[in-house]
mmCIF file of C-alpha atoms in Angstrom:
data_model
loop_
_atom_site.group_PDB
_atom_site.id
_atom_site.type_symbol
_atom_site.label_atom_id
_atom_site.label_comp_id
_atom_site.label_asym_id
_atom_site.label_seq_id
_atom_site.Cartn_x
_atom_site.Cartn_y
_atom_site.Cartn_z
ATOM 1 C CA LEU A 11 6.377 13.670 12.355
ATOM 2 C CA GLY A 12 5.007 17.188 12.123
ATOM 3 C CA THR A 13 6.465 19.188 9.259
ATOM 4 C CA MET A 14 9.493 16.927 8.722
ATOM 5 C CA LYS A 15 10.207 16.182 5.056
ATOM 6 C CA PHE A 16 11.629 12.904 3.759
ATOM 7 C CA PRO A 17 13.226 12.141 0.397
ATOM 8 C CA VAL A 18 11.036 10.259 -2.047
ATOM 9 C CA PRO A 19 12.618 6.925 -3.036
ATOM 10 C CA SER A 20 13.801 6.797 -6.642
ATOM 11 C CA THR A 21 13.048 3.073 -6.887
ATOM 12 C CA PRO A 22 9.474 2.412 -8.026
ATOM 13 C CA VAL A 23 7.109 0.096 -6.204
ATOM 14 C CA VAL A 24 5.822 -2.687 -8.490
ATOM 15 C CA LEU A 25 2.235 -3.964 -8.475
ATOM 16 C CA ASP A 26 2.056 -7.080 -10.639
ATOM 17 C CA GLN A 27 -0.950 -8.924 -12.044
ATOM 18 C CA LYS A 28 0.130 -12.538 -11.972
ATOM 19 C CA GLY A 29 -2.059 -15.638 -11.969
ATOM 20 C CA CYS A 30 -5.103 -13.340 -11.883
ATOM 21 C CA TRP A 31 -4.047 -11.865 -8.532
ATOM 22 C CA TYR A 32 -2.504 -8.549 -7.582
ATOM 23 C CA THR A 33 0.947 -9.023 -6.075
ATOM 24 C CA PRO A 34 1.408 -7.688 -3.501
ATOM 25 C CA ARG A 35 -2.171 -7.353 -2.271
ATOM 26 C CA VAL A 36 -1.206 -4.784 0.393
ATOM 27 C CA PHE A 37 1.720 -2.386 0.112
ATOM 28 C CA GLY A 38 2.971 1.042 1.072
ATOM 29 C CA ILE A 39 4.346 3.864 -1.026
ATOM 30 C CA GLN A 40 5.408 7.451 -0.446
ATOM 31 C CA VAL A 41 3.650 10.432 -1.981
ATOM 32 C CA GLY A 42 5.441 11.151 -5.274
ATOM 33 C CA GLN A 43 7.105 7.706 -5.534
ATOM 34 C CA SER A 44 6.557 5.903 -8.838
ATOM 35 C CA LEU A 45 4.233 2.914 -8.964
ATOM 36 C CA ASP A 46 4.803 0.527 -11.882
ATOM 37 C CA ILE A 47 1.718 -1.584 -12.596
ATOM 38 C CA VAL A 48 2.582 -4.623 -14.711
ATOM 39 C CA ASN A 49 0.496 -7.329 -16.388
ATOM 40 C CA SER A 50 2.428 -10.632 -16.242
ATOM 41 C CA ASP A 51 -0.596 -12.642 -17.417
ATOM 42 C CA GLU A 52 -1.597 -13.589 -20.947
ATOM 43 C CA THR A 53 -5.075 -12.180 -20.379
ATOM 44 C CA LEU A 54 -6.836 -8.828 -20.151
ATOM 45 C CA HIS A 55 -6.697 -7.045 -16.804
ATOM 46 C CA ASN A 56 -7.558 -3.567 -15.780
ATOM 47 C CA VAL A 57 -6.312 -1.592 -12.832
ATOM 48 C CA HIS A 58 -9.041 0.509 -11.279
ATOM 49 C CA ALA A 59 -7.868 2.701 -8.382
ATOM 50 C CA ILE A 60 -10.705 4.158 -6.313
ATOM 51 C CA PRO A 61 -9.126 6.907 -4.189
ATOM 52 C CA THR A 62 -10.735 9.627 -2.125
ATOM 53 C CA ALA A 63 -7.764 12.042 -1.996
ATOM 54 C CA ASN A 64 -5.965 11.191 -5.254
ATOM 55 C CA ARG A 65 -6.993 11.023 -8.887
ATOM 56 C CA GLU A 66 -8.990 7.933 -9.914
ATOM 57 C CA PHE A 67 -7.749 5.860 -12.816
ATOM 58 C CA ASN A 68 -9.045 2.808 -14.662
ATOM 59 C CA ARG A 69 -6.487 1.455 -17.128
ATOM 60 C CA GLY A 70 -6.801 -1.654 -19.245
ATOM 61 C CA GLN A 71 -3.792 -3.878 -19.826
ATOM 62 C CA SER A 72 -4.664 -6.319 -22.587
ATOM 63 C CA LEU A 73 -1.224 -7.794 -23.294
ATOM 64 C CA GLN A 74 1.327 -9.625 -21.210
ATOM 65 C CA GLY A 75 4.199 -7.312 -20.310
ATOM 66 C CA MET A 76 2.211 -4.081 -20.461
ATOM 67 C CA LYS A 77 3.270 -1.505 -17.859
ATOM 68 C CA PHE A 78 1.604 1.642 -16.586
ATOM 69 C CA THR A 79 3.432 4.055 -14.265
ATOM 70 C CA THR A 80 1.705 6.503 -11.952
ATOM 71 C CA THR A 81 2.290 8.503 -8.766
ATOM 72 C CA PHE A 82 0.042 9.668 -5.958
ATOM 73 C CA THR A 83 -0.013 13.314 -4.908
ATOM 74 C CA ALA A 84 -1.682 13.063 -1.482
ATOM 75 C CA PRO A 85 -1.520 10.735 1.510
ATOM 76 C CA GLU A 86 -4.318 8.169 1.659
ATOM 77 C CA VAL A 87 -4.710 5.075 3.835
ATOM 78 C CA MET A 88 -5.920 2.684 2.455
ATOM 79 C CA LEU A 89 -6.537 3.251 -1.245
ATOM 80 C CA PRO A 90 -8.318 0.308 -2.922
ATOM 81 C CA PHE A 91 -7.548 -1.207 -6.317
ATOM 82 C CA LYS A 92 -9.765 -3.622 -8.207
ATOM 83 C CA CYS A 93 -9.854 -5.378 -11.543
ATOM 84 C CA ASP A 94 -13.228 -4.911 -13.234
ATOM 85 C CA VAL A 95 -12.563 -8.011 -15.364
ATOM 86 C CA HIS A 96 -11.766 -10.388 -12.471
ATOM 87 C CA LYS A 97 -13.931 -9.412 -9.480
ATOM 88 C CA TRP A 98 -11.771 -11.297 -6.943
ATOM 89 C CA MET A 99 -8.675 -9.237 -7.752
ATOM 90 C CA ASN A 100 -8.227 -6.568 -5.070
ATOM 91 C CA ALA A 101 -5.266 -4.709 -3.622
ATOM 92 C CA TRP A 102 -4.756 -1.860 -1.141
ATOM 93 C CA VAL A 103 -2.021 0.757 -0.898
ATOM 94 C CA GLY A 104 -1.108 3.018 1.976
ATOM 95 C CA VAL A 105 0.156 6.309 0.516
ATOM 96 C CA LEU A 106 2.222 8.203 3.090
ATOM 97 C CA GLU A 107 4.376 11.332 3.234
ATOM 98 C CA HIS A 108 7.112 9.460 5.108
ATOM 99 C CA PRO A 109 8.968 6.118 4.914
ATOM 100 C CA PHE A 110 7.773 4.775 8.292
ATOM 101 C CA TYR A 111 5.326 2.024 7.401
ATOM 102 C CA ALA A 112 5.335 -1.752 7.192
ATOM 103 C CA VAL A 113 3.255 -4.635 5.882
ATOM 104 C CA SER A 114 2.991 -7.561 8.259
ATOM 105 C CA GLY A 115 4.693 -10.806 7.339
ATOM 106 C CA LYS A 116 3.887 -14.395 8.241
ATOM 107 C CA GLY A 117 2.386 -14.589 11.697
ATOM 108 C CA GLY A 118 1.583 -10.875 11.615
ATOM 109 C CA THR A 119 5.042 -9.570 12.483
ATOM 110 C CA PHE A 120 6.211 -6.177 11.311
ATOM 111 C CA SER A 121 9.101 -3.797 11.866
ATOM 112 C CA ILE A 122 9.375 -0.037 11.442
ATOM 113 C CA THR A 123 12.934 1.226 11.632
ATOM 114 C CA GLY A 124 14.669 4.587 11.653
ATOM 115 C CA LEU A 125 12.019 6.612 13.460
ATOM 116 C CA PRO A 126 13.380 9.817 14.974
ATOM 117 C CA PRO A 127 12.975 9.992 18.779
ATOM 118 C CA GLY A 128 9.466 11.020 19.751
ATOM 119 C CA THR A 129 5.971 9.913 20.675
ATOM 120 C CA TYR A 130 3.947 8.380 17.871
ATOM 121 C CA THR A 131 0.520 7.010 17.186
ATOM 122 C CA ILE A 132 0.963 3.694 15.396
ATOM 123 C CA GLU A 133 -2.029 2.529 13.358
ATOM 124 C CA ALA A 134 -2.637 -1.038 12.205
ATOM 125 C CA TRP A 135 -5.105 -1.670 9.382
ATOM 126 C CA HIS A 136 -6.877 -4.869 8.357
ATOM 127 C CA GLU A 137 -9.052 -5.085 5.249
ATOM 128 C CA LYS A 138 -11.983 -6.706 7.108
ATOM 129 C CA LEU A 139 -11.324 -5.997 10.793
ATOM 130 C CA GLY A 140 -10.695 -2.247 10.591
ATOM 131 C CA THR A 141 -8.002 -0.224 12.345
ATOM 132 C CA GLN A 142 -6.427 -0.046 15.771
ATOM 133 C CA THR A 143 -4.030 2.530 17.195
ATOM 134 C CA GLN A 144 -1.451 2.582 19.976
ATOM 135 C CA GLN A 145 0.899 5.228 21.351
ATOM 136 C CA ALA A 146 4.632 4.536 21.482
ATOM 137 C CA THR A 147 7.489 6.722 22.714
ATOM 138 C CA ILE A 148 10.822 5.939 21.072
ATOM 139 C CA GLY A 149 14.221 7.218 22.218
ATOM 140 C CA ALA A 150 17.407 7.500 20.182
ATOM 141 C CA LYS A 151 18.584 4.047 18.983
ATOM 142 C CA GLU A 152 15.776 2.452 20.991
ATOM 143 C CA SER A 153 13.639 -0.497 19.978
ATOM 144 C CA LYS A 154 10.198 -1.180 21.448
ATOM 145 C CA PRO A 155 7.824 -4.048 20.893
ATOM 146 C CA ILE A 156 4.241 -3.223 20.059
ATOM 147 C CA SER A 157 1.417 -5.612 19.263
ATOM 148 C CA PHE A 158 -2.114 -5.412 17.984
ATOM 149 C CA MET A 159 -4.817 -8.000 18.577
ATOM 150 C CA PHE A 160 -7.644 -8.090 16.040
ATOM 151 C CA LYS A 161 -10.690 -10.134 17.035
ATOM 152 C CA VAL A 162 -12.279 -12.206 14.315
#
């Protein structure tokens, strides 16, 4: 996308702590977009972001309904979150400078829409199986299938 600039969405992304799990576990956000981190549980949680390009934070949320809002200033794929209280609670965020990302749904399907015509490197990420890339050339109002096959 070169030096193209894209407006930052005004709607925040929400990361919820519900049932002692982060929801969603994997999500995308644009640089500068607000992230609301909410505790929906009646127990102590903390949100510990461990970035390499952004500022680290480790915030406790001891009461149900507590909310902490933050933004990221640099792109970073994938930035891990953990809860130091509940070791199984993990989440990952892809922080990008553009709106062209997707999280796969059931069966692994995904869709990225609105790309300007051009040739792109599409990267797929899996928390245990790593990353894969493919090249795709997209014309105006064109749709192209692309698939990734991760081996377990």
